Amino acid sequence: MLVIIGYLLALGCIFGGYIMHGGNIKVVLDALPNEMLVIGGGALGAFVVNNQPKVIKATLRCMPAALKSSVHTKKSYLELMALLFDILQKARKEGLMSIEQDVDSPNESKLFQSYPNIVKDHHLTEFLTDYLRMMVSGNLNSHEIEALIDSELETHHQESHAPIAAVARVAAGLPAFGIVAAVLGVVNTMSSVGQAPAVLGAMIGSALVGTFLGILLAYGVVEPLGGLMEQQAEDRSKKLLCVKATLLASMQGYNPTTCIEFGRKVLFSTERPSFSEMEEHVRAKR
């Protein structure tokens, strides 16, 4: 909703100011279809050439998701840390082997099914169960698992930022495509130099709309969307970092309550639950 409000505010102020200044909006609207074809088509073609199919697909998935409200709320972090607490508490009381079946089949585990919103996040569930499985096997120490987690997080960072970089490149190229549209408009105007001044004026105005649209689309539409996608990618990574900090603390011998405190501290302050909120939520889940 905020994205739509932001776009309406930006476009409303820009075109509203133009009209208040005495501008003729009809000139812009008349030129819009042709200029959008040149600018939008050129940018889209460059986007396709510039990116592998997997990046194109990822970008098309991420852009609509950016328009939705964030799912990475304080409530979702409370759910994650409560699940981690339950897993570590069971492992501490009954031994690591007691969670083996839960880890191997999270979709059939009563422990995991108590947190359906976490299980729905397949990437997070897979990340968590993979490293719990390594802990159960006992073949790796905490330093080796930390190095492995860091490698996976680096790969995740690269994958999640590929669509963001693709959108940023489109935003960077749009002003240039606006200039291309304007130059083509000037070429068209020069071929009609014998026309009446009113006709030439309209053609020049139409050509300048291309430059205007290229800049507007770049800095008013596409680049802000890329910035939002980047922030959402950082939010997604926080859950993985929370899991990392919690599991490593467990491997170093801390009790479950202290372990989830390690995980809580890596969260952004705007979504981080307080210690008392975390304690109350865990107690309520028992």
PDB file of N, CA and C in Angstrom, residues 242-279:
ATOM      1  N   CYS A 242      19.781 -15.117  12.303  1.00  0.00           N
ATOM      2  CA  CYS A 242      19.249 -15.473  13.623  1.00  0.00           C
ATOM      3  C   CYS A 242      19.449 -16.966  13.891  1.00  0.00           C
ATOM      4  N   VAL A 243      19.156 -17.786  12.886  1.00  0.00           N
ATOM      5  CA  VAL A 243      19.362 -19.235  13.014  1.00  0.00           C
ATOM      6  C   VAL A 243      20.840 -19.538  13.234  1.00  0.00           C
ATOM      7  N   LYS A 244      21.690 -18.891  12.461  1.00  0.00           N
ATOM      8  CA  LYS A 244      23.134 -19.113  12.586  1.00  0.00           C
ATOM      9  C   LYS A 244      23.618 -18.816  14.003  1.00  0.00           C
ATOM     10  N   ALA A 245      23.281 -17.630  14.510  1.00  0.00           N
ATOM     11  CA  ALA A 245      23.757 -17.231  15.836  1.00  0.00           C
ATOM     12  C   ALA A 245      23.240 -18.168  16.922  1.00  0.00           C
ATOM     13  N   THR A 246      21.985 -18.592  16.791  1.00  0.00           N
ATOM     14  CA  THR A 246      21.379 -19.467  17.800  1.00  0.00           C
ATOM     15  C   THR A 246      22.026 -20.849  17.817  1.00  0.00           C
ATOM     16  N   LEU A 247      22.200 -21.438  16.642  1.00  0.00           N
ATOM     17  CA  LEU A 247      22.772 -22.789  16.571  1.00  0.00           C
ATOM     18  C   LEU A 247      24.233 -22.811  17.008  1.00  0.00           C
ATOM     19  N   LEU A 248      24.990 -21.793  16.611  1.00  0.00           N
ATOM     20  CA  LEU A 248      26.399 -21.755  17.012  1.00  0.00           C
ATOM     21  C   LEU A 248      26.531 -21.593  18.525  1.00  0.00           C
ATOM     22  N   ALA A 249      25.640 -20.795  19.116  1.00  0.00           N
ATOM     23  CA  ALA A 249      25.662 -20.641  20.577  1.00  0.00           C
ATOM     24  C   ALA A 249      25.361 -21.971  21.257  1.00  0.00           C
ATOM     25  N   SER A 250      24.439 -22.736  20.673  1.00  0.00           N
ATOM     26  CA  SER A 250      24.107 -24.055  21.227  1.00  0.00           C
ATOM     27  C   SER A 250      25.305 -24.996  21.151  1.00  0.00           C
ATOM     28  N   MET A 251      26.023 -24.963  20.041  1.00  0.00           N
ATOM     29  CA  MET A 251      27.188 -25.837  19.876  1.00  0.00           C
ATOM     30  C   MET A 251      28.318 -25.468  20.834  1.00  0.00           C
ATOM     31  N   GLN A 252      28.300 -24.227  21.307  1.00  0.00           N
ATOM     32  CA  GLN A 252      29.326 -23.792  22.255  1.00  0.00           C
ATOM     33  C   GLN A 252      28.921 -24.053  23.703  1.00  0.00           C
ATOM     34  N   GLY A 253      27.746 -24.700  23.877  1.00  0.00           N
ATOM     35  CA  GLY A 253      27.370 -25.171  25.208  1.00  0.00           C
ATOM     36  C   GLY A 253      26.422 -24.299  25.994  1.00  0.00           C
ATOM     37  N   TYR A 254      25.901 -23.237  25.408  1.00  0.00           N
ATOM     38  CA  TYR A 254      24.971 -22.375  26.136  1.00  0.00           C
ATOM     39  C   TYR A 254      23.600 -23.034  26.247  1.00  0.00           C
ATOM     40  N   ASN A 255      22.846 -22.646  27.279  1.00  0.00           N
ATOM     41  CA  ASN A 255      21.499 -23.193  27.441  1.00  0.00           C
ATOM     42  C   ASN A 255      20.551 -22.561  26.417  1.00  0.00           C
ATOM     43  N   PRO A 256      19.391 -23.186  26.143  1.00  0.00           N
ATOM     44  CA  PRO A 256      18.487 -22.688  25.091  1.00  0.00           C
ATOM     45  C   PRO A 256      18.069 -21.230  25.257  1.00  0.00           C
ATOM     46  N   THR A 257      17.831 -20.798  26.493  1.00  0.00           N
ATOM     47  CA  THR A 257      17.419 -19.407  26.718  1.00  0.00           C
ATOM     48  C   THR A 257      18.506 -18.438  26.278  1.00  0.00           C
ATOM     49  N   THR A 258      19.747 -18.752  26.606  1.00  0.00           N
ATOM     50  CA  THR A 258      20.869 -17.898  26.194  1.00  0.00           C
ATOM     51  C   THR A 258      21.087 -17.974  24.686  1.00  0.00           C
ATOM     52  N   CYS A 259      20.868 -19.147  24.112  1.00  0.00           N
ATOM     53  CA  CYS A 259      21.057 -19.317  22.661  1.00  0.00           C
ATOM     54  C   CYS A 259      20.126 -18.416  21.859  1.00  0.00           C
ATOM     55  N   ILE A 260      18.848 -18.384  22.246  1.00  0.00           N
ATOM     56  CA  ILE A 260      17.921 -17.539  21.484  1.00  0.00           C
ATOM     57  C   ILE A 260      18.187 -16.060  21.739  1.00  0.00           C
ATOM     58  N   GLU A 261      18.857 -15.754  22.855  1.00  0.00           N
ATOM     59  CA  GLU A 261      19.263 -14.368  23.090  1.00  0.00           C
ATOM     60  C   GLU A 261      20.348 -13.966  22.088  1.00  0.00           C
ATOM     61  N   PHE A 262      21.238 -14.895  21.764  1.00  0.00           N
ATOM     62  CA  PHE A 262      22.230 -14.646  20.710  1.00  0.00           C
ATOM     63  C   PHE A 262      21.515 -14.345  19.395  1.00  0.00           C
ATOM     64  N   GLY A 263      20.506 -15.158  19.070  1.00  0.00           N
ATOM     65  CA  GLY A 263      19.757 -14.948  17.834  1.00  0.00           C
ATOM     66  C   GLY A 263      18.976 -13.657  17.835  1.00  0.00           C
ATOM     67  N   ARG A 264      18.409 -13.298  18.972  1.00  0.00           N
ATOM     68  CA  ARG A 264      17.610 -12.068  19.065  1.00  0.00           C
ATOM     69  C   ARG A 264      18.448 -10.830  18.797  1.00  0.00           C
ATOM     70  N   LYS A 265      19.691 -10.857  19.213  1.00  0.00           N
ATOM     71  CA  LYS A 265      20.543  -9.670  19.117  1.00  0.00           C
ATOM     72  C   LYS A 265      20.949  -9.315  17.685  1.00  0.00           C
ATOM     73  N   VAL A 266      20.822 -10.251  16.743  1.00  0.00           N
ATOM     74  CA  VAL A 266      21.224  -9.933  15.365  1.00  0.00           C
ATOM     75  C   VAL A 266      20.099  -9.253  14.583  1.00  0.00           C
ATOM     76  N   LEU A 267      18.897  -9.173  15.161  1.00  0.00           N
ATOM     77  CA  LEU A 267      17.756  -8.608  14.444  1.00  0.00           C
ATOM     78  C   LEU A 267      17.792  -7.087  14.464  1.00  0.00           C
ATOM     79  N   PHE A 268      17.163  -6.485  13.459  1.00  0.00           N
ATOM     80  CA  PHE A 268      17.036  -5.033  13.436  1.00  0.00           C
ATOM     81  C   PHE A 268      16.208  -4.575  14.637  1.00  0.00           C
ATOM     82  N   SER A 269      16.550  -3.420  15.192  1.00  0.00           N
ATOM     83  CA  SER A 269      15.866  -2.939  16.398  1.00  0.00           C
ATOM     84  C   SER A 269      14.379  -2.695  16.171  1.00  0.00           C
ATOM     85  N   THR A 270      13.991  -2.396  14.931  1.00  0.00           N
ATOM     86  CA  THR A 270      12.581  -2.115  14.644  1.00  0.00           C
ATOM     87  C   THR A 270      11.705  -3.359  14.730  1.00  0.00           C
ATOM     88  N   GLU A 271      12.287  -4.541  14.518  1.00  0.00           N
ATOM     89  CA  GLU A 271      11.528  -5.792  14.598  1.00  0.00           C
ATOM     90  C   GLU A 271      11.964  -6.679  15.765  1.00  0.00           C
ATOM     91  N   ARG A 272      13.021  -6.309  16.440  1.00  0.00           N
ATOM     92  CA  ARG A 272      13.555  -7.168  17.501  1.00  0.00           C
ATOM     93  C   ARG A 272      12.633  -7.157  18.725  1.00  0.00           C
ATOM     94  N   PRO A 273      12.132  -8.319  19.143  1.00  0.00           N
ATOM     95  CA  PRO A 273      11.320  -8.361  20.364  1.00  0.00           C
ATOM     96  C   PRO A 273      12.206  -8.160  21.590  1.00  0.00           C
ATOM     97  N   SER A 274      11.632  -7.617  22.631  1.00  0.00           N
ATOM     98  CA  SER A 274      12.386  -7.464  23.873  1.00  0.00           C
ATOM     99  C   SER A 274      12.565  -8.832  24.533  1.00  0.00           C
ATOM    100  N   PHE A 275      13.450  -8.887  25.520  1.00  0.00           N
ATOM    101  CA  PHE A 275      13.687 -10.156  26.208  1.00  0.00           C
ATOM    102  C   PHE A 275      12.413 -10.652  26.885  1.00  0.00           C
ATOM    103  N   SER A 276      11.667  -9.736  27.506  1.00  0.00           N
ATOM    104  CA  SER A 276      10.431 -10.134  28.194  1.00  0.00           C
ATOM    105  C   SER A 276       9.377 -10.614  27.203  1.00  0.00           C
ATOM    106  N   GLU A 277       9.289  -9.964  26.035  1.00  0.00           N
ATOM    107  CA  GLU A 277       8.345 -10.412  25.003  1.00  0.00           C
ATOM    108  C   GLU A 277       8.709 -11.811  24.521  1.00  0.00           C
ATOM    109  N   MET A 278       9.994 -12.033  24.337  1.00  0.00           N
ATOM    110  CA  MET A 278      10.455 -13.345  23.887  1.00  0.00           C
ATOM    111  C   MET A 278      10.140 -14.410  24.938  1.00  0.00           C
ATOM    112  N   GLU A 279      10.401 -14.087  26.195  1.00  0.00           N
ATOM    113  CA  GLU A 279      10.163 -15.031  27.284  1.00  0.00           C
ATOM    114  C   GLU A 279       8.673 -15.365  27.417  1.00  0.00           C
TER     115      GLU A 279
END
